[in-house]
XYZ file of N, CA and C in Angstrom:
366
model
N -67.545 -70.886 2.456
C -68.103 -69.854 1.581
C -67.512 -70.018 0.185
N -68.361 -69.904 -0.811
C -67.948 -70.019 -2.203
C -68.355 -68.751 -2.936
N -67.450 -68.207 -3.706
C -67.768 -67.065 -4.568
C -67.706 -67.507 -6.013
N -68.696 -67.072 -6.779
C -68.838 -67.510 -8.168
C -68.870 -66.294 -9.086
N -68.148 -66.370 -10.196
C -68.127 -65.286 -11.166
C -68.355 -65.865 -12.556
N -69.462 -65.473 -13.181
C -69.780 -65.944 -14.520
C -69.197 -65.016 -15.564
N -68.964 -65.573 -16.743
C -68.535 -64.787 -17.896
C -68.934 -65.533 -19.163
N -68.866 -64.822 -20.281
C -69.096 -65.469 -21.563
C -70.424 -65.176 -22.216
N -71.289 -64.433 -21.545
C -72.562 -64.099 -22.156
C -72.382 -63.100 -23.294
N -73.461 -62.863 -24.016
C -73.400 -61.909 -25.117
C -74.594 -62.023 -26.017
N -74.482 -61.383 -27.176
C -75.537 -61.384 -28.189
C -75.120 -62.314 -29.319
N -76.020 -63.206 -29.699
C -75.722 -64.160 -30.760
C -76.979 -64.379 -31.589
N -76.799 -64.701 -32.851
C -77.945 -64.997 -33.702
C -78.448 -66.417 -33.434
N -79.704 -66.631 -33.733
C -80.275 -67.966 -33.589
C -79.448 -68.969 -34.391
N -79.218 -70.115 -33.784
C -78.380 -71.134 -34.402
C -76.921 -71.052 -34.011
N -76.549 -69.961 -33.366
C -75.164 -69.770 -32.964
C -74.830 -70.450 -31.653
N -73.603 -70.190 -31.204
C -73.095 -70.840 -29.994
C -72.453 -69.819 -29.059
N -72.474 -70.151 -27.790
C -71.762 -69.405 -26.757
C -71.261 -70.406 -25.727
N -70.163 -70.051 -25.059
C -69.702 -70.844 -23.933
C -69.624 -69.968 -22.702
N -70.385 -70.343 -21.701
C -70.350 -69.640 -20.427
C -69.331 -70.304 -19.506
N -68.691 -69.475 -18.706
C -67.745 -69.969 -17.708
C -68.169 -69.468 -16.342
N -67.852 -70.249 -15.325
C -68.119 -69.849 -13.945
C -66.893 -70.229 -13.124
N -66.186 -69.213 -12.672
C -64.989 -69.433 -11.855
C -65.372 -69.388 -10.388
N -64.936 -70.379 -9.651
C -65.299 -70.497 -8.238
C -64.079 -70.352 -7.343
N -64.294 -69.743 -6.208
C -63.238 -69.682 -5.192
C -63.370 -70.902 -4.292
N -62.352 -71.157 -3.494
C -62.459 -72.233 -2.516
C -61.653 -73.450 -2.891
N -61.142 -74.123 -1.868
C -60.265 -75.264 -2.087
C -61.020 -76.545 -2.343
N -62.306 -76.564 -2.039
C -63.050 -77.818 -2.132
C -63.966 -77.836 -3.341
N -63.602 -77.105 -4.385
C -64.450 -76.993 -5.577
C -64.817 -78.362 -6.116
N -63.877 -79.277 -6.129
C -64.128 -80.573 -6.756
C -65.230 -81.361 -6.063
N -65.526 -81.033 -4.831
C -66.555 -81.758 -4.093
C -67.927 -81.108 -4.203
N -68.000 -79.948 -4.855
C -69.260 -79.227 -4.961
C -70.070 -79.679 -6.173
N -71.369 -79.683 -5.995
C -72.266 -79.741 -7.144
C -72.342 -78.343 -7.739
N -72.310 -78.256 -9.058
C -72.365 -76.975 -9.761
C -73.557 -76.980 -10.705
N -74.253 -75.872 -10.738
C -75.434 -75.805 -11.584
C -75.503 -74.531 -12.384
N -76.288 -74.594 -13.433
C -76.628 -73.404 -14.238
C -78.147 -73.247 -14.230
N -78.572 -72.042 -13.971
C -79.971 -71.672 -14.027
C -80.092 -70.461 -14.948
N -81.316 -70.162 -15.346
C -81.536 -68.959 -16.143
C -82.856 -68.315 -15.752
N -82.908 -67.016 -16.000
C -84.119 -66.271 -15.671
C -84.390 -65.251 -16.763
N -85.524 -65.414 -17.412
C -85.976 -64.476 -18.427
C -86.852 -63.420 -17.766
N -87.000 -62.247 -18.384
C -87.814 -61.181 -17.786
C -89.227 -61.663 -17.503
N -89.691 -61.419 -16.286
C -91.037 -61.777 -15.915
C -91.259 -63.237 -15.610
N -90.185 -64.020 -15.627
C -90.312 -65.452 -15.369
C -89.485 -65.857 -14.148
N -89.798 -67.012 -13.617
C -89.035 -67.529 -12.496
C -87.696 -68.091 -12.977
N -86.769 -68.148 -12.034
C -85.480 -68.744 -12.353
C -85.674 -70.243 -12.573
N -85.134 -70.739 -13.686
C -85.356 -72.143 -14.018
C -84.041 -72.901 -14.168
N -84.112 -74.162 -13.862
C -82.957 -75.042 -13.956
C -82.556 -75.256 -15.411
N -81.251 -75.283 -15.653
C -80.721 -75.572 -16.984
C -79.915 -76.875 -16.944
N -78.946 -76.938 -16.052
C -78.075 -78.107 -16.022
C -77.311 -78.148 -14.704
N -76.830 -79.325 -14.337
C -75.994 -79.473 -13.148
C -74.973 -80.570 -13.380
N -73.849 -80.434 -12.695
C -72.800 -81.453 -12.752
C -72.301 -81.697 -11.339
N -72.044 -82.945 -11.013
C -71.724 -83.329 -9.652
C -70.252 -83.714 -9.527
N -69.831 -83.945 -8.283
C -68.426 -84.226 -8.032
C -67.976 -85.465 -8.803
N -68.913 -86.362 -9.048
C -68.584 -87.604 -9.753
C -68.455 -87.409 -11.252
N -68.888 -86.239 -11.728
C -68.912 -85.987 -13.164
C -70.273 -86.253 -13.783
N -71.160 -86.858 -13.029
C -72.507 -87.062 -13.529
C -73.202 -85.734 -13.774
N -74.115 -85.715 -14.727
C -74.780 -84.455 -15.042
C -76.238 -84.681 -15.389
N -76.950 -83.584 -15.438
C -78.362 -83.620 -15.782
C -78.731 -82.327 -16.490
N -79.761 -82.395 -17.339
C -80.168 -81.253 -18.142
C -81.678 -81.090 -18.120
N -82.092 -79.852 -18.276
C -83.503 -79.593 -18.536
C -83.844 -80.125 -19.919
N -85.064 -80.593 -20.095
C -85.470 -81.133 -21.394
C -85.318 -80.100 -22.509
N -85.510 -78.831 -22.172
C -85.491 -77.770 -23.187
C -84.103 -77.549 -23.777
N -83.056 -78.014 -23.095
C -81.692 -77.774 -23.588
C -80.953 -79.070 -23.904
N -81.553 -80.194 -23.587
C -80.903 -81.489 -23.795
C -80.551 -81.658 -25.266
N -79.318 -82.065 -25.515
C -78.854 -82.246 -26.881
C -78.264 -80.993 -27.497
N -78.471 -79.846 -26.877
C -77.910 -78.582 -27.393
C -76.865 -78.001 -26.454
N -77.035 -78.181 -25.160
C -76.114 -77.626 -24.163
C -75.287 -78.753 -23.551
N -74.049 -78.421 -23.196
C -73.175 -79.388 -22.533
C -72.497 -78.719 -21.349
N -72.632 -79.348 -20.182
C -71.978 -78.840 -18.983
C -70.698 -79.639 -18.741
N -69.679 -78.961 -18.273
C -68.422 -79.634 -17.945
C -67.736 -78.860 -16.825
N -66.751 -79.499 -16.227
C -66.025 -78.829 -15.151
C -64.540 -79.159 -15.259
N -63.724 -78.197 -14.856
C -62.283 -78.377 -14.786
C -61.889 -78.107 -13.340
N -61.703 -79.156 -12.578
C -61.432 -78.990 -11.150
C -60.080 -78.334 -10.898
N -59.136 -78.490 -11.815
C -57.830 -77.852 -11.653
C -57.941 -76.334 -11.775
N -58.935 -75.878 -12.517
C -59.130 -74.435 -12.712
C -60.297 -73.892 -11.892
N -60.928 -74.749 -11.097
C -62.089 -74.328 -10.299
C -63.151 -73.653 -11.179
N -63.398 -74.247 -12.322
C -64.283 -73.621 -13.294
C -65.282 -74.639 -13.846
N -66.510 -74.187 -14.021
C -67.529 -74.973 -14.692
C -67.945 -74.231 -15.951
N -68.248 -74.981 -16.980
C -68.580 -74.409 -18.281
C -69.978 -74.846 -18.721
N -70.580 -74.026 -19.562
C -71.819 -74.405 -20.223
C -71.660 -74.069 -21.700
N -71.458 -75.079 -22.513
C -71.380 -74.896 -23.955
C -72.794 -74.927 -24.508
N -73.180 -73.852 -25.170
C -74.541 -73.720 -25.676
C -74.489 -73.646 -27.194
N -75.058 -74.641 -27.841
C -75.111 -74.697 -29.296
C -76.549 -74.613 -29.775
N -76.705 -74.339 -31.051
C -78.043 -74.256 -31.664
C -78.965 -73.381 -30.828
N -78.486 -72.223 -30.480
C -79.250 -71.338 -29.606
C -80.522 -70.844 -30.285
N -81.541 -70.674 -29.459
C -82.851 -70.222 -29.917
C -83.212 -68.928 -29.200
N -84.083 -68.122 -29.805
C -84.499 -66.891 -29.112
C -85.057 -67.154 -27.711
N -85.696 -68.288 -27.514
C -86.251 -68.587 -26.191
C -85.184 -68.940 -25.158
N -83.931 -69.045 -25.570
C -82.831 -69.219 -24.629
C -82.380 -67.889 -24.022
N -82.923 -66.794 -24.518
C -82.556 -65.477 -24.005
C -82.916 -65.353 -22.532
N -81.932 -65.008 -21.711
C -82.129 -64.917 -20.264
C -80.827 -64.472 -19.612
N -80.918 -64.158 -18.343
C -79.712 -64.033 -17.524
C -79.386 -65.431 -17.000
N -78.157 -65.850 -17.223
C -77.723 -67.172 -16.802
C -76.908 -67.051 -15.516
N -77.277 -67.873 -14.537
C -76.644 -67.850 -13.229
C -75.941 -69.177 -12.952
N -74.797 -69.068 -12.359
C -74.062 -70.227 -11.867
C -74.418 -70.433 -10.389
N -74.559 -71.679 -9.988
C -74.886 -71.998 -8.602
C -73.981 -73.116 -8.113
N -73.796 -73.164 -6.801
C -72.951 -74.201 -6.207
C -73.524 -74.621 -4.864
N -73.256 -75.857 -4.511
C -73.613 -76.324 -3.185
C -72.838 -77.599 -2.876
N -72.960 -78.021 -1.635
C -72.141 -79.128 -1.172
C -72.667 -80.490 -1.591
N -73.875 -80.534 -2.133
C -74.425 -81.802 -2.570
C -75.505 -81.558 -3.593
N -76.114 -82.614 -4.035
C -77.169 -82.471 -5.022
C -78.337 -81.690 -4.432
N -78.724 -80.620 -5.090
C -79.825 -79.777 -4.612
C -81.007 -79.803 -5.552
N -80.954 -80.656 -6.529
C -82.094 -80.799 -7.412
C -82.251 -79.631 -8.365
N -83.464 -79.453 -8.840
C -83.738 -78.475 -9.883
C -84.465 -77.242 -9.376
N -84.574 -77.099 -8.076
C -85.244 -75.950 -7.498
C -84.199 -74.931 -7.082
N -84.289 -73.728 -7.652
C -83.274 -72.707 -7.396
C -83.133 -72.399 -5.911
N -84.222 -72.375 -5.202
C -84.181 -72.023 -3.786
C -83.397 -72.981 -2.923
N -83.106 -74.164 -3.443
C -82.353 -75.151 -2.676
C -80.847 -74.942 -2.750
N -80.383 -74.114 -3.666
C -78.948 -73.885 -3.855
C -78.526 -72.669 -3.045
N -77.367 -72.764 -2.403
C -76.974 -71.728 -1.459
C -76.028 -70.663 -2.024
N -75.274 -70.984 -3.046
C -74.267 -70.042 -3.551
C -74.574 -69.686 -5.004
N -74.491 -68.381 -5.293
C -74.872 -67.880 -6.617
C -73.882 -66.860 -7.126
N -73.718 -66.846 -8.440
C -72.984 -65.778 -9.089
C -73.904 -64.613 -9.390
N -73.336 -63.593 -10.027
C -74.096 -62.374 -10.303
C -74.899 -62.464 -11.588
N -74.611 -63.458 -12.417
C -75.351 -63.660 -13.656
C -74.666 -63.040 -14.861
N -74.928 -63.613 -16.013
C -74.426 -63.087 -17.281
C -75.550 -63.148 -18.305
N -75.711 -62.074 -19.061
C -76.827 -61.959 -20.006
C -76.514 -62.715 -21.293
N -77.466 -63.517 -21.723
C -77.413 -64.168 -23.028
C -78.622 -63.705 -23.824
N -78.374 -63.149 -24.994
C -79.441 -62.683 -25.863
C -79.291 -63.345 -27.218
N -80.365 -64.011 -27.646
C -80.360 -64.704 -28.926
C -81.354 -64.007 -29.844
N -80.867 -63.468 -30.933
C -81.730 -62.757 -31.866
C -82.229 -63.706 -32.947
N -83.438 -63.412 -33.416
C -84.042 -64.283 -34.448
C -83.680 -63.825 -35.840
């Protein structure tokens, strides 16, 4: 069982930056795939980024070049650095975890945090 707690959301102007953090419980954090998803009002939860035990990562096209995912296995924490934020980035951001690559479909991931709100004003 993995418990995830996100933090770092907030209100920022367009063009600004935020860094989200996701602290995970469990001794085997380093072996987990970690992902970030987001959900805007009235929309489905969508993939943002993922990072694997090897350090390999992947991004949605909409955030590529602006967002950076990283992990600190000593702190059991995954980060999402978000730069050049746009109003369309406004959403609740969720951290996800699983024992292997689960792709970009939210339903394939088994462990979720409670979410943190990111609001980007124009």
